[in-house]
Amino acid sequence: MTASAEAHHRHRDVSGGWLRPAVFGAMDGLVSNLGLISGVAGSSASAHTIAVAGMAGLAAGAFSMAAGEYTSVASQRELALAEIEVERRELAHNPDAELAELTEVYVRRGVEPQLAREVARQLSRDPEQALEIHSREELGVAPGELASPLVAALASFGSFAVGALLPVLPYLLGGTAFWPGAVLALVGLFLCGAVVSRVTARSWWYSGLRQLLLGAGAAALTYGLGALLGTALG
């Protein structure tokens, strides 16, 4: 047997425990704080005011994202655990029906009925293994692979804070012009998009350019809105 035939391939983690909230947190931090700073800058506010607004937007957005992510993942986890518990009770009280159910799953996948029943019977000898198989087949989840609300919240909080910091960073370092922060944020958006392409089928330049254009559009709209409001309320 050749070396290539013996080689095993490995898949990336697609369970979404931390990757999804981290990606969306960074994107949201960049776009929302860039938009906020653009709007305040468009109103001709001072650099100090822009910096304070940017840091306030960072703090509020990071806590909001973390709380929302925690609640969302916790609710989804609790629902999944409740349904897994239903499956556990069914396996304990109706083992024959559950065995027939698993047999039918394998039959639908092309296994001969007699062999399917024997496979189902052997797999069902271990209660925890049976629970995992039934949960995967019927619910699409496994008891030990549910996303952690805390991990999701921390990933969302940290990535949002990092993303939101980029457009305000030049002001914190003593800058007074809007464009350095805007350029830094847009570069960050492009890089984030390029990184996302590593776990998708899109090319790095397409994904990066898409995020850059979305961020630039949001910044342009909020800058114009800030200029209009600054003139109207000034």
CSV table of C-alpha atoms in Angstrom, one decimal:
chain,number,residue,atom,x,y,z
A,1,MET,CA,0.0,0.0,0.0
A,2,THR,CA,1.4,3.4,-0.9
A,3,ALA,CA,2.0,6.2,1.6
A,4,SER,CA,-0.7,8.3,0.0
A,5,ALA,CA,-3.2,5.5,0.5
A,6,GLU,CA,-2.3,5.2,4.2
A,7,ALA,CA,-2.4,8.9,4.9
A,8,HIS,CA,-5.4,10.2,6.9
A,9,HIS,CA,-7.1,13.5,6.2
A,10,ARG,CA,-8.1,15.8,9.0
A,11,HIS,CA,-11.1,18.2,9.1
A,12,ARG,CA,-11.2,21.6,10.6
A,13,ASP,CA,-13.4,22.3,13.6
A,14,VAL,CA,-16.8,23.3,12.3
A,15,SER,CA,-18.8,23.0,15.5
A,16,GLY,CA,-18.8,26.8,16.0
A,17,GLY,CA,-17.8,26.8,19.7
A,18,TRP,CA,-15.6,29.9,19.4
A,19,LEU,CA,-14.8,30.5,15.7
A,20,ARG,CA,-18.2,32.0,14.8
A,21,PRO,CA,-18.5,34.4,17.7
A,22,ALA,CA,-14.8,35.5,17.3
A,23,VAL,CA,-15.2,36.2,13.6
A,24,PHE,CA,-18.5,38.0,13.9
A,25,GLY,CA,-17.2,39.9,17.0
A,26,ALA,CA,-14.2,41.2,15.1
A,27,MET,CA,-16.2,42.2,12.1
A,28,ASP,CA,-18.9,43.8,14.1
A,29,GLY,CA,-16.3,45.7,16.2
A,30,LEU,CA,-14.6,47.0,13.2
A,31,VAL,CA,-17.7,48.0,11.3
A,32,SER,CA,-19.7,49.4,14.2
A,33,ASN,CA,-16.9,51.5,15.8
A,34,LEU,CA,-15.7,52.7,12.4
A,35,GLY,CA,-19.2,53.8,11.7
A,36,LEU,CA,-19.6,55.5,15.1
A,37,ILE,CA,-16.3,57.3,14.8
A,38,SER,CA,-17.1,58.3,11.2
A,39,GLY,CA,-20.4,59.8,12.3
A,40,VAL,CA,-18.8,61.8,15.2
A,41,ALA,CA,-15.9,62.9,13.0
A,42,GLY,CA,-18.3,64.0,10.3
A,43,SER,CA,-20.0,66.4,12.8
A,44,SER,CA,-16.6,68.2,13.1
A,45,ALA,CA,-16.2,67.1,16.7
A,46,SER,CA,-12.8,67.4,18.5
A,47,ALA,CA,-10.3,64.5,18.5
A,48,HIS,CA,-10.9,64.2,22.3
A,49,THR,CA,-14.7,63.7,21.7
A,50,ILE,CA,-14.1,61.2,19.0
A,51,ALA,CA,-11.7,59.2,21.2
A,52,VAL,CA,-14.2,59.2,24.1
A,53,ALA,CA,-17.0,58.1,21.8
A,54,GLY,CA,-14.9,55.4,20.3
A,55,MET,CA,-13.9,53.9,23.6
A,56,ALA,CA,-17.5,54.1,24.8
A,57,GLY,CA,-18.6,52.3,21.7
A,58,LEU,CA,-15.9,49.7,22.3
A,59,ALA,CA,-17.0,49.0,25.9
A,60,ALA,CA,-20.7,49.1,25.2
A,61,GLY,CA,-20.4,47.0,22.1
A,62,ALA,CA,-18.1,44.4,23.6
A,63,PHE,CA,-20.3,43.8,26.6
A,64,SER,CA,-23.4,43.8,24.5
A,65,MET,CA,-22.0,41.2,22.1
A,66,ALA,CA,-20.7,39.0,24.9
A,67,ALA,CA,-24.1,39.1,26.7
A,68,GLY,CA,-26.0,38.4,23.5
A,69,GLU,CA,-23.7,35.6,22.5
A,70,TYR,CA,-23.8,34.0,26.0
A,71,THR,CA,-27.6,34.1,26.0
A,72,SER,CA,-28.0,32.8,22.5
A,73,VAL,CA,-25.5,29.9,22.9
A,74,ALA,CA,-26.8,29.0,26.4
A,75,SER,CA,-30.4,28.9,25.2
A,76,GLN,CA,-29.4,26.7,22.3
A,77,ARG,CA,-27.4,24.4,24.6
A,78,GLU,CA,-30.3,24.1,27.1
A,79,LEU,CA,-32.7,23.2,24.3
A,80,ALA,CA,-30.3,20.6,23.0
A,81,LEU,CA,-29.7,19.1,26.5
A,82,ALA,CA,-33.5,18.9,27.1
A,83,GLU,CA,-34.0,17.0,23.9
A,84,ILE,CA,-31.0,14.7,24.6
A,85,GLU,CA,-32.6,14.0,28.0
A,86,VAL,CA,-35.8,13.0,26.2
A,87,GLU,CA,-33.8,10.6,24.1
A,88,ARG,CA,-32.1,9.2,27.2
A,89,ARG,CA,-35.5,8.4,28.7
A,90,GLU,CA,-36.7,6.8,25.6
A,91,LEU,CA,-33.6,4.6,25.4
A,92,ALA,CA,-34.2,3.5,29.0
A,93,HIS,CA,-38.0,2.9,28.8
A,94,ASN,CA,-38.5,1.9,25.1
A,95,PRO,CA,-35.2,0.1,24.1
A,96,ASP,CA,-36.9,-2.1,21.5
A,97,ALA,CA,-38.5,0.9,19.7
A,98,GLU,CA,-35.2,2.8,19.8
A,99,LEU,CA,-33.4,-0.2,18.4
A,100,ALA,CA,-35.9,-0.5,15.6
A,101,GLU,CA,-35.5,3.3,14.9
A,102,LEU,CA,-31.7,3.0,14.6
A,103,THR,CA,-32.0,0.0,12.4
A,104,GLU,CA,-34.3,1.9,10.1
A,105,VAL,CA,-31.7,4.7,9.9
A,106,TYR,CA,-29.1,2.3,8.6
A,107,VAL,CA,-31.5,0.6,6.3
A,108,ARG,CA,-32.3,4.0,4.7
A,109,ARG,CA,-28.6,4.5,4.2
A,110,GLY,CA,-28.4,1.3,2.1
A,111,VAL,CA,-27.4,-1.4,4.7
A,112,GLU,CA,-29.2,-4.7,4.4
A,113,PRO,CA,-32.0,-5.0,7.1
A,114,GLN,CA,-30.4,-8.0,8.9
A,115,LEU,CA,-27.0,-6.4,9.0
A,116,ALA,CA,-28.5,-3.1,10.0
A,117,ARG,CA,-30.3,-4.6,12.9
A,118,GLU,CA,-27.1,-6.4,14.1
A,119,VAL,CA,-25.0,-3.2,13.8
A,120,ALA,CA,-27.7,-1.3,15.7
A,121,ARG,CA,-27.9,-4.0,18.4
A,122,GLN,CA,-24.1,-4.0,18.9
A,123,LEU,CA,-23.9,-0.2,19.0
A,124,SER,CA,-26.7,-0.1,21.5
A,125,ARG,CA,-25.0,-2.3,24.1
A,126,ASP,CA,-23.3,0.7,25.6
A,127,PRO,CA,-26.0,3.2,26.9
A,128,GLU,CA,-23.8,6.3,26.5
A,129,GLN,CA,-22.7,5.3,23.0
A,130,ALA,CA,-26.3,4.6,22.1
A,131,LEU,CA,-27.3,8.0,23.4
A,132,GLU,CA,-24.6,9.7,21.4
A,133,ILE,CA,-25.6,7.9,18.2
A,134,HIS,CA,-29.3,8.5,18.6
A,135,SER,CA,-28.6,12.2,19.4
A,136,ARG,CA,-26.5,12.6,16.3
A,137,GLU,CA,-28.9,10.9,14.0
A,138,GLU,CA,-32.1,12.5,15.3
A,139,LEU,CA,-31.0,15.9,16.7
A,140,GLY,CA,-27.8,16.5,14.8
A,141,VAL,CA,-25.8,17.1,18.0
A,142,ALA,CA,-23.7,15.0,20.4
A,143,PRO,CA,-23.9,15.4,24.2
A,144,GLY,CA,-20.1,16.1,24.5
A,145,GLU,CA,-19.8,18.5,21.6
A,146,LEU,CA,-22.2,21.3,22.6
A,147,ALA,CA,-20.8,24.8,22.4
A,148,SER,CA,-19.9,26.5,25.6
A,149,PRO,CA,-21.7,29.8,26.3
A,150,LEU,CA,-18.8,31.1,28.3
A,151,VAL,CA,-16.3,30.3,25.5
A,152,ALA,CA,-18.5,31.9,23.0
A,153,ALA,CA,-19.1,35.0,25.1
A,154,LEU,CA,-15.3,35.5,25.8
A,155,ALA,CA,-14.5,35.0,22.2
A,156,SER,CA,-17.1,37.5,21.1
A,157,PHE,CA,-16.0,40.1,23.8
A,158,GLY,CA,-12.3,39.8,23.0
A,159,SER,CA,-12.6,39.9,19.2
A,160,PHE,CA,-15.1,42.8,19.3
A,161,ALA,CA,-12.8,44.8,21.5
A,162,VAL,CA,-9.8,44.2,19.3
A,163,GLY,CA,-11.8,45.1,16.2
A,164,ALA,CA,-13.3,48.2,17.7
A,165,LEU,CA,-9.9,49.4,19.0
A,166,LEU,CA,-8.4,49.8,15.5
A,167,PRO,CA,-10.3,52.8,14.3
A,168,VAL,CA,-9.9,54.7,17.6
A,169,LEU,CA,-6.2,53.7,18.1
A,170,PRO,CA,-4.6,56.7,16.3
A,171,TYR,CA,-6.7,59.1,18.4
A,172,LEU,CA,-5.5,57.4,21.6
A,173,LEU,CA,-1.9,57.8,20.4
A,174,GLY,CA,-2.3,61.5,19.9
A,175,GLY,CA,-3.6,61.7,16.4
A,176,THR,CA,-6.2,64.3,15.4
A,177,ALA,CA,-7.1,63.3,11.8
A,178,PHE,CA,-9.9,60.8,10.9
A,179,TRP,CA,-8.2,59.1,8.0
A,180,PRO,CA,-5.5,57.1,9.8
A,181,GLY,CA,-8.1,55.3,12.0
A,182,ALA,CA,-10.3,54.7,8.9
A,183,VAL,CA,-7.4,53.3,6.9
A,184,LEU,CA,-6.4,51.0,9.8
A,185,ALA,CA,-10.0,49.8,10.3
A,186,LEU,CA,-10.4,49.1,6.5
A,187,VAL,CA,-7.1,47.2,6.4
A,188,GLY,CA,-8.3,45.2,9.5
A,189,LEU,CA,-11.6,44.4,7.7
A,190,PHE,CA,-9.7,43.2,4.6
A,191,LEU,CA,-7.5,41.0,6.7
A,192,CYS,CA,-10.4,39.6,8.7
A,193,GLY,CA,-12.2,38.7,5.5
A,194,ALA,CA,-9.0,37.1,4.1
A,195,VAL,CA,-8.7,35.0,7.3
A,196,VAL,CA,-12.4,34.0,7.1
A,197,SER,CA,-11.7,32.6,3.6
A,198,ARG,CA,-9.4,30.0,5.3
A,199,VAL,CA,-12.5,28.2,6.6
A,200,THR,CA,-14.8,28.8,3.6
A,201,ALA,CA,-14.7,28.1,-0.1
A,202,ARG,CA,-14.2,31.8,-1.1
A,203,SER,CA,-10.8,33.1,-2.3
A,204,TRP,CA,-9.0,35.4,0.2
A,205,TRP,CA,-9.1,38.4,-2.0
A,206,TYR,CA,-12.9,38.1,-2.6
A,207,SER,CA,-13.7,37.7,1.1
A,208,GLY,CA,-11.3,40.4,2.1
A,209,LEU,CA,-12.5,42.9,-0.5
A,210,ARG,CA,-16.2,42.2,0.4
A,211,GLN,CA,-15.6,43.1,4.0
A,212,LEU,CA,-13.6,46.2,3.1
A,213,LEU,CA,-16.4,47.5,0.9
A,214,LEU,CA,-19.0,46.8,3.5
A,215,GLY,CA,-17.0,48.7,6.1
A,216,ALA,CA,-16.2,51.5,3.7
A,217,GLY,CA,-19.9,51.9,2.8
A,218,ALA,CA,-21.0,52.0,6.4
A,219,ALA,CA,-18.3,54.6,7.2
A,220,ALA,CA,-19.2,56.8,4.3
A,221,LEU,CA,-22.9,56.7,5.2
A,222,THR,CA,-22.4,57.5,8.8
A,223,TYR,CA,-19.9,60.2,8.0
A,224,GLY,CA,-22.4,61.9,5.8
A,225,LEU,CA,-25.1,61.5,8.4
A,226,GLY,CA,-22.8,63.0,11.0
A,227,ALA,CA,-22.0,66.0,8.8
A,228,LEU,CA,-25.7,66.6,8.1
A,229,LEU,CA,-26.6,66.4,11.8
A,230,GLY,CA,-23.6,68.5,12.8
A,231,THR,CA,-24.8,71.2,10.5
A,232,ALA,CA,-28.4,71.0,11.5
A,233,LEU,CA,-27.8,70.9,15.2
A,234,GLY,CA,-24.7,73.0,15.3
